[in-house]
Every structure is written in C-alpha cells, then in structure tokens.
PDB file of C-alpha atoms in Angstrom:
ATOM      1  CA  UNK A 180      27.984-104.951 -16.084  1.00 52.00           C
ATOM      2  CA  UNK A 181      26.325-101.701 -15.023  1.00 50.00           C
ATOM      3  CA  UNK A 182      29.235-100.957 -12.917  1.00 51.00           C
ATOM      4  CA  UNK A 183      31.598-101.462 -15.587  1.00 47.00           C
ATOM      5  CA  UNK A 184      29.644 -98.780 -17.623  1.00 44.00           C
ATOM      6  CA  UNK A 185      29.599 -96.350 -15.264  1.00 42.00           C
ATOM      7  CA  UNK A 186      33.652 -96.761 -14.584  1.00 45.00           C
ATOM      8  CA  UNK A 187      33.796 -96.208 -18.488  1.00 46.00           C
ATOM      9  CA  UNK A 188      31.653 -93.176 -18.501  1.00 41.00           C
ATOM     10  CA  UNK A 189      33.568 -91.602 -15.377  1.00 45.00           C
ATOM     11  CA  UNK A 190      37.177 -91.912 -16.966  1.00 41.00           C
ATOM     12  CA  UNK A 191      35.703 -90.539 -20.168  1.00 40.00           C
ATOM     13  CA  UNK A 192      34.115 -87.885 -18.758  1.00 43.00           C
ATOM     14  CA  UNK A 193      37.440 -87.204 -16.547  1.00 40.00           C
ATOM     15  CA  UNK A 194      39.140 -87.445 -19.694  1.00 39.00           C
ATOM     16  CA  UNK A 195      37.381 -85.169 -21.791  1.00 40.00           C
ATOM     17  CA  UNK A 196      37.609 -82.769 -19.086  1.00 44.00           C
ATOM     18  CA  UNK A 197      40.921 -82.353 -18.640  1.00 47.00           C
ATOM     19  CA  UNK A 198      41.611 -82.405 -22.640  1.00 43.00           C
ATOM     20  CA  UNK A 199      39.029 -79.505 -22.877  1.00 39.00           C
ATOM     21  CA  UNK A 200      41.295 -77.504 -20.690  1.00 41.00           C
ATOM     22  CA  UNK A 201      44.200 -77.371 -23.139  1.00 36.00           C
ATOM     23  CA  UNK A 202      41.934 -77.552 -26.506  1.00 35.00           C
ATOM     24  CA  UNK A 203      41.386 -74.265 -27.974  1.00 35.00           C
ATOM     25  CA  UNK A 204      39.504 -73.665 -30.651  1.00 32.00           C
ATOM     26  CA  UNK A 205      41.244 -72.445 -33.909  1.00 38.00           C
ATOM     27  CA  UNK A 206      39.120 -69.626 -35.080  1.00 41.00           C
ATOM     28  CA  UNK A 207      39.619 -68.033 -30.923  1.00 42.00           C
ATOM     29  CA  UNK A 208      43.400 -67.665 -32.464  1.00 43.00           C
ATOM     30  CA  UNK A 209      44.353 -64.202 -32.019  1.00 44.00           C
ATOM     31  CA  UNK A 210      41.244 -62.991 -30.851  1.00 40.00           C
ATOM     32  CA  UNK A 211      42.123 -60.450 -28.274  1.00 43.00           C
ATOM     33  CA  UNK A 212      40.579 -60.918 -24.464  1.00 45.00           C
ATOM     34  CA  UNK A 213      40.084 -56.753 -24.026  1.00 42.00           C
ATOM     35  CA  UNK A 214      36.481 -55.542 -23.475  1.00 41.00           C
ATOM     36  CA  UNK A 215      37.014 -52.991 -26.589  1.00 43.00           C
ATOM     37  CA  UNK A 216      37.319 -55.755 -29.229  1.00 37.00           C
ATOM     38  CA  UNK A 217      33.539 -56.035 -30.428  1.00 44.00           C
ATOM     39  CA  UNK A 218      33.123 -58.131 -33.808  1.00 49.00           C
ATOM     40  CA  UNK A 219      29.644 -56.505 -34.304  1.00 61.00           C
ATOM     41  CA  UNK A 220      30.500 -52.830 -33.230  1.00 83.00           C
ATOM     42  CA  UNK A 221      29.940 -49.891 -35.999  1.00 90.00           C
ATOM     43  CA  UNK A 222      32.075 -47.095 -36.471  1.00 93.00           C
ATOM     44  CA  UNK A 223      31.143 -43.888 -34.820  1.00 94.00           C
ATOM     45  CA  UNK A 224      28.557 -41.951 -36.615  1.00 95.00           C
ATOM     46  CA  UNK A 225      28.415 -38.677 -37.998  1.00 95.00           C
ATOM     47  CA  UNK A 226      26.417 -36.510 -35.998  1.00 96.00           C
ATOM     48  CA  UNK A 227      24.075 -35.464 -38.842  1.00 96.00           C
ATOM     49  CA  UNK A 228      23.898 -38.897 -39.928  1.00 96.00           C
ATOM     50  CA  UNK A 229      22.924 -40.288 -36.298  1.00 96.00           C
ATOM     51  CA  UNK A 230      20.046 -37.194 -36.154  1.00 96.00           C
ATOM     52  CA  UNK A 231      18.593 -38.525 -39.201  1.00 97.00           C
ATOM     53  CA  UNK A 232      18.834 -42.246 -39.307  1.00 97.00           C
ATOM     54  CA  UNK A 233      17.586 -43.525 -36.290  1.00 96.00           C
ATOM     55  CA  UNK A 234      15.925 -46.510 -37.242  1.00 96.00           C
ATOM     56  CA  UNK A 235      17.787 -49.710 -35.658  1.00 95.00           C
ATOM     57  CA  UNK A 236      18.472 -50.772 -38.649  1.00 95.00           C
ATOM     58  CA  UNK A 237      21.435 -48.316 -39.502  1.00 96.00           C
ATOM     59  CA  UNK A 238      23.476 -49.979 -36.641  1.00 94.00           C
ATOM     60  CA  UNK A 239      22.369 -53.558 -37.199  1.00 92.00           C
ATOM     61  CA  UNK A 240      25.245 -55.446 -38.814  1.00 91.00           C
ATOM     62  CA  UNK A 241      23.368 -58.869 -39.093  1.00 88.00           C
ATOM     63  CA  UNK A 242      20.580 -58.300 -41.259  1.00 92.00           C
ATOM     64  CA  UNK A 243      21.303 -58.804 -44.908  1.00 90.00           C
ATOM     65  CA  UNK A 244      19.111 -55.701 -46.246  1.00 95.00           C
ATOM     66  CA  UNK A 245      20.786 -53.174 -43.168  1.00 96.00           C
ATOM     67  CA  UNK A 246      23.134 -51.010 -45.414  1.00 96.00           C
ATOM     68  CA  UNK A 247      25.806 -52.418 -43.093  1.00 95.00           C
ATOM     69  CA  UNK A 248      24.568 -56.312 -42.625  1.00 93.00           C
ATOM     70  CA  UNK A 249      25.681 -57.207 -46.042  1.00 90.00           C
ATOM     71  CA  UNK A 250      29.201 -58.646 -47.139  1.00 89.00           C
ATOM     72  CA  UNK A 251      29.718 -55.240 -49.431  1.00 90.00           C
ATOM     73  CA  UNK A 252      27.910 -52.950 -46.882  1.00 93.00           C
ATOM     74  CA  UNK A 253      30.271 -54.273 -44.029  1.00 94.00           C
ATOM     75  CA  UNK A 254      33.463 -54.220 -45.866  1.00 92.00           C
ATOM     76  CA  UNK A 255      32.919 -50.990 -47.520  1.00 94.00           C
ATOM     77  CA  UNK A 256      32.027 -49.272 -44.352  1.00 96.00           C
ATOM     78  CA  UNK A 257      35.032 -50.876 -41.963  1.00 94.00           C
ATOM     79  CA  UNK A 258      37.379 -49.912 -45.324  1.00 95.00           C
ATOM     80  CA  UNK A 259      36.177 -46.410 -45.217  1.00 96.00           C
ATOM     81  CA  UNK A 260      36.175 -45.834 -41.161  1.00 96.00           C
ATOM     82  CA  UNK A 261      40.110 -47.193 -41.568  1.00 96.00           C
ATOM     83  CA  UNK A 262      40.441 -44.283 -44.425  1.00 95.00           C
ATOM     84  CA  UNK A 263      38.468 -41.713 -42.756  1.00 95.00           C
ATOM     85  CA  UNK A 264      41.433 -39.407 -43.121  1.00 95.00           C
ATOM     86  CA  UNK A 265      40.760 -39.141 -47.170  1.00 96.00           C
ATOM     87  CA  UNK A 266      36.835 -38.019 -46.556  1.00 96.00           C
ATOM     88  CA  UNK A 267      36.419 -34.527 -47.117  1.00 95.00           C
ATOM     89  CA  UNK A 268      33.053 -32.999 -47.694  1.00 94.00           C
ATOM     90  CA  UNK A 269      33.475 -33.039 -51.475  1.00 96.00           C
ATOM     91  CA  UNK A 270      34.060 -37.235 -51.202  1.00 96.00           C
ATOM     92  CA  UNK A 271      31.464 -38.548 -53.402  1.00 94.00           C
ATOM     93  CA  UNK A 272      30.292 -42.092 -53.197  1.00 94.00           C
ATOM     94  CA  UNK A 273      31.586 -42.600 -56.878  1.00 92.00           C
ATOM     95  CA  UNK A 274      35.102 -42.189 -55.247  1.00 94.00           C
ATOM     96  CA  UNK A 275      34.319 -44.600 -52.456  1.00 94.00           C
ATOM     97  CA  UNK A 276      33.323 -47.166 -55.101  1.00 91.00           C
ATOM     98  CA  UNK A 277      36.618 -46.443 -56.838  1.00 90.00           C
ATOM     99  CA  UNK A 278      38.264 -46.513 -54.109  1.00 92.00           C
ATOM    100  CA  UNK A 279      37.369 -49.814 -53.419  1.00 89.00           C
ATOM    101  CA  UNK A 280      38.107 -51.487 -56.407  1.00 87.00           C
ATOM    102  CA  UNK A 281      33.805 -51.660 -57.486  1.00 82.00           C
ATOM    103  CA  UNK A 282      33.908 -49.102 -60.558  1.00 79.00           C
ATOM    104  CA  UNK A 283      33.789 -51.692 -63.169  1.00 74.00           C
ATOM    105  CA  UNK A 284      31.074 -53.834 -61.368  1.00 70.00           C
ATOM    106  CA  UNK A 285      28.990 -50.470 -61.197  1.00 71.00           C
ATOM    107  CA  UNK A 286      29.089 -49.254 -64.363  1.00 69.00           C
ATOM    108  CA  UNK A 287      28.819 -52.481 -65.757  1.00 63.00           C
ATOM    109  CA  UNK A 288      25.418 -52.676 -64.329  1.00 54.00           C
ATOM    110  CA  UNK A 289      24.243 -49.651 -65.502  1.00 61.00           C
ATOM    111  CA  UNK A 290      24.678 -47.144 -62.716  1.00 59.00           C
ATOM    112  CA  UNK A 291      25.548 -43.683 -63.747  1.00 56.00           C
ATOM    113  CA  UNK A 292      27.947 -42.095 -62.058  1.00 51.00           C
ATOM    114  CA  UNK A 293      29.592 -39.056 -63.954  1.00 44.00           C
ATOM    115  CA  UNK A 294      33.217 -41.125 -64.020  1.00 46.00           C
ATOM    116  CA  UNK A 295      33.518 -45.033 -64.783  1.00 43.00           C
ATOM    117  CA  UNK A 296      32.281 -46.794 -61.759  1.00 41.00           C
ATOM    118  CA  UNK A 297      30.326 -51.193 -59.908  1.00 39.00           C
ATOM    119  CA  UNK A 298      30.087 -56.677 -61.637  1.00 41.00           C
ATOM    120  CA  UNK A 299      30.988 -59.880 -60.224  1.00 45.00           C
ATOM    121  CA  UNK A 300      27.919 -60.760 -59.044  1.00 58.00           C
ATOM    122  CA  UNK A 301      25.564 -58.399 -61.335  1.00 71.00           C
ATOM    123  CA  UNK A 302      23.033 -56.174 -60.795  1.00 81.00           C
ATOM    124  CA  UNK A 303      21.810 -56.828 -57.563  1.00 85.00           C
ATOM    125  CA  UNK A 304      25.562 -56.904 -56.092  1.00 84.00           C
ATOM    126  CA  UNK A 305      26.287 -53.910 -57.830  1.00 88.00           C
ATOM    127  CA  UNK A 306      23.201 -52.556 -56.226  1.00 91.00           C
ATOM    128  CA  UNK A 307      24.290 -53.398 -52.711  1.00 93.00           C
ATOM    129  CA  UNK A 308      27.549 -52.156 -53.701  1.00 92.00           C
ATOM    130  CA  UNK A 309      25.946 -48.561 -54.350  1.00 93.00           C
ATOM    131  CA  UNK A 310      24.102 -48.736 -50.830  1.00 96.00           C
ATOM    132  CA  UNK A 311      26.575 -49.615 -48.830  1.00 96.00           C
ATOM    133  CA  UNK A 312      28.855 -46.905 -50.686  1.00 96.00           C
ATOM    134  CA  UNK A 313      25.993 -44.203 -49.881  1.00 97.00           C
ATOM    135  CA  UNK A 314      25.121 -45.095 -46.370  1.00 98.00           C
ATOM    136  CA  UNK A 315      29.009 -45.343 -45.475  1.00 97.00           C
ATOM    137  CA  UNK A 316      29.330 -41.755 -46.771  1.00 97.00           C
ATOM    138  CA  UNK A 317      26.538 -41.006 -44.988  1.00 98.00           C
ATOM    139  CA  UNK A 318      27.074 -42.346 -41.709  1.00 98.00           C
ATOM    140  CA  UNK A 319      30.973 -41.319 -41.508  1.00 97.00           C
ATOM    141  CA  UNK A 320      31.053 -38.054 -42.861  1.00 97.00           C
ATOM    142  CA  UNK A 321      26.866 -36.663 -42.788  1.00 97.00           C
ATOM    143  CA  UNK A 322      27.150 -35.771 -46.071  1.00 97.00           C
ATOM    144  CA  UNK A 323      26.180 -37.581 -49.235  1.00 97.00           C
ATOM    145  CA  UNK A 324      27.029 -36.093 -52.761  1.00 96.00           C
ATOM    146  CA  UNK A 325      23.351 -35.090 -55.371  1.00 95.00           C
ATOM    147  CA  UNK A 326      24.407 -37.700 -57.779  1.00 94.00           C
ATOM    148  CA  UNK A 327      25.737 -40.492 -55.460  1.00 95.00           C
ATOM    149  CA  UNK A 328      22.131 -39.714 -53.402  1.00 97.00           C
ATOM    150  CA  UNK A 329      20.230 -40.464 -56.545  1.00 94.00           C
ATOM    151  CA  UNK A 330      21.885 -43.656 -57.691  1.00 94.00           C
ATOM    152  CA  UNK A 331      21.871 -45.169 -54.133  1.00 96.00           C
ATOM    153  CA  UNK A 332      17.908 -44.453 -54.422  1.00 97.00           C
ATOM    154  CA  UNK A 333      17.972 -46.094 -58.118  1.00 94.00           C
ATOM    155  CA  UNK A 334      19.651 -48.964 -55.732  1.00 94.00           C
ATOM    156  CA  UNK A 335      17.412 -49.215 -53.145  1.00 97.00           C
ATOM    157  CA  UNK A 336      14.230 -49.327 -55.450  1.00 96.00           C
ATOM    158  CA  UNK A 337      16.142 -51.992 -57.542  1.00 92.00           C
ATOM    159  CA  UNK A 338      16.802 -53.962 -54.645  1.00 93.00           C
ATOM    160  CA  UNK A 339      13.077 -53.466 -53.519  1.00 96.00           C
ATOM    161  CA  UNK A 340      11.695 -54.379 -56.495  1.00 92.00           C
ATOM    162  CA  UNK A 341      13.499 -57.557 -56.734  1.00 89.00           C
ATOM    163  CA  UNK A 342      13.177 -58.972 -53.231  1.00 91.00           C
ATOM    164  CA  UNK A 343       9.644 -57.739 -52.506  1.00 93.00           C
ATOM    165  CA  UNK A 344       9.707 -54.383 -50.968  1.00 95.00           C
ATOM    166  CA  UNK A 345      11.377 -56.049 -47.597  1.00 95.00           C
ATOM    167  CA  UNK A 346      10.899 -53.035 -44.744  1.00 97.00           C
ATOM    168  CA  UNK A 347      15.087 -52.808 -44.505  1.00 97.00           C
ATOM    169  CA  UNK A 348      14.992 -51.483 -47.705  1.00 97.00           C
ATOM    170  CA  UNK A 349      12.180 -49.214 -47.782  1.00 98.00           C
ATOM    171  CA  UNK A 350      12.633 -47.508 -44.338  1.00 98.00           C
ATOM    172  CA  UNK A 351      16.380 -46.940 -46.275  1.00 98.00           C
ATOM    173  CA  UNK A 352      15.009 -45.481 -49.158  1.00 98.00           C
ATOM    174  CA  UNK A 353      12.216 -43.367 -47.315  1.00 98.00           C
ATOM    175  CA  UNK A 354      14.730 -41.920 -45.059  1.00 98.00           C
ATOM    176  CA  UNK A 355      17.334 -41.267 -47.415  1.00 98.00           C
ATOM    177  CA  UNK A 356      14.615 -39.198 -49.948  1.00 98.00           C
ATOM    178  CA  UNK A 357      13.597 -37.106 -46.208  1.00 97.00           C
ATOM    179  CA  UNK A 358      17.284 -36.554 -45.956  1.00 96.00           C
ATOM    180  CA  UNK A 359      17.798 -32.425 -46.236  1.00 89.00           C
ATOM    181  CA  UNK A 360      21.394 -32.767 -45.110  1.00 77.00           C
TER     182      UNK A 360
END
C-alpha cells in the first residue's frame, strides 16, 4: 500500500511539473521581460519638488494616504507624466482636475476653485482627488498655483480630520504650508 502511494505521488508530482512549464499565468500576459518596466516606479520629479519633499512618502505608491498610493493619486499622476507636454508654469491644479474629467465631483463637494471643478464617491474622494491633483503639479512641474495650494490644504485637513490625523497626511500638509516655491 505505501508503495502504491508513493508511485501516485511521484507521477503527480512529475505531472504537475511538466504542466507548470507550459502554464502561464493570465495576468503575466503582455507584461514585458525588460529591466525598465517597473509597476511601482514614479515619474521623474521636478527638481524643486524633489528639494522640498523628501519624506519617503512622496515616492511611496502603496500607501493609501501617500499623495501617489491612492487609486486617484496614482492615476492622476501617471495621466499627467503622459501629458507633461501641456504643463506650463501657469497649469493650475483646477485644470488638472478638468483635465481629468473630476470638475463636477470637486465642486460638488464644495471645493472652490475659481472655474467649475471634483463626486462619485463624495467628499472624501473629492478630497483625494484635490491631493493627488496638487502633489502631481507639484512633483512634475515644482510649481503649484496660490489657489490650487490652498484647496489641496482644505484637502489634506479634511482628510485628517476624518481618518484621525494619520502621519501620511500631516507630514503632506506640514510640508506643503513650508513650501516657498
């Protein structure tokens, strides 16, 4: 009997070997091999911005309260660095909201941009909306606009305020009120 077993577990395990040499898996598809393709890698930041922010945090894209580690922050940041050609040092981060299709979400929850602006989710998405729009500004151009400064602080103390005061956040918002760029 015990020899049996072990003749059973040897062609399995023979088996399952040489199907796990043609099974790939199906989110590998496409995936390029090259040592340049990084899932996790930033854009390039502004020099300014790189001076200034040098907390971890502003190149940490797995933490949920990094201005990058969210959904919005992410998306808004990789749109952006694909767009970099339409930044100019008047960009605002109302017009990188806009942009991105967020104005109605924005306004909607009360942030005050000078032109309509970011609601699916409510406030505190239209909140991370408005941070990830400033610190994209921020970190691809070094520049970030009086008014779009002020609302991503109204952001950041929202967001404070309603999960606790986690550290992310407030290093965010104390280096973003230092910032004399």
């Amino acid at each position: 009997m015990r020899k049996t077993w072990v003749s059973i577990l040897a062609l399995t395990a023979v088996v399952l070997s040489g199907c796990a040499a043609f099974t790939t898996r199906a989110d590998d598809a496409g995936v390029p091999d090259d040592e340049e393709f990084l899932v996790d890698e930033l854009p390039e930041a502004a020099p300014a911005f790189a001076a200034h922010f040098t907390d971890p945090i502003y190149d940490d894209p797995a933490t949920e309260f990094a201005p990058f580690g969210s959904d919005e922050g992410w998306d808004l940041l990789h749109e952006w660095d694909e767009r970099r050609d339409e930044l100019t040092p008047q960009t605002t981060v109302a017009d990188l909201i806009k942009g991105s299709g967020f104005a109605d979400l924005v306004s909607e929850a009360g942030f005050e941009f000078s032109d309509d602006i970011p609601e699916p989710g409510g406030l505190e998405d239209a909140a991370t909306i408005v941070v990830g729009a400033g610190f994209t500004l921020l970190r691809l151009t070094g520049q970030i606009d009086a008014e779009g400064r002020r609302e991503t602080l109204r952001a950041l103390d929202l967001l404070i305020e309603r999960y606790d005061a986690p550290p992310e956040l407030v290093r965010e918002r104390d280096d973003l009120q230092s910032w004399a760029g």
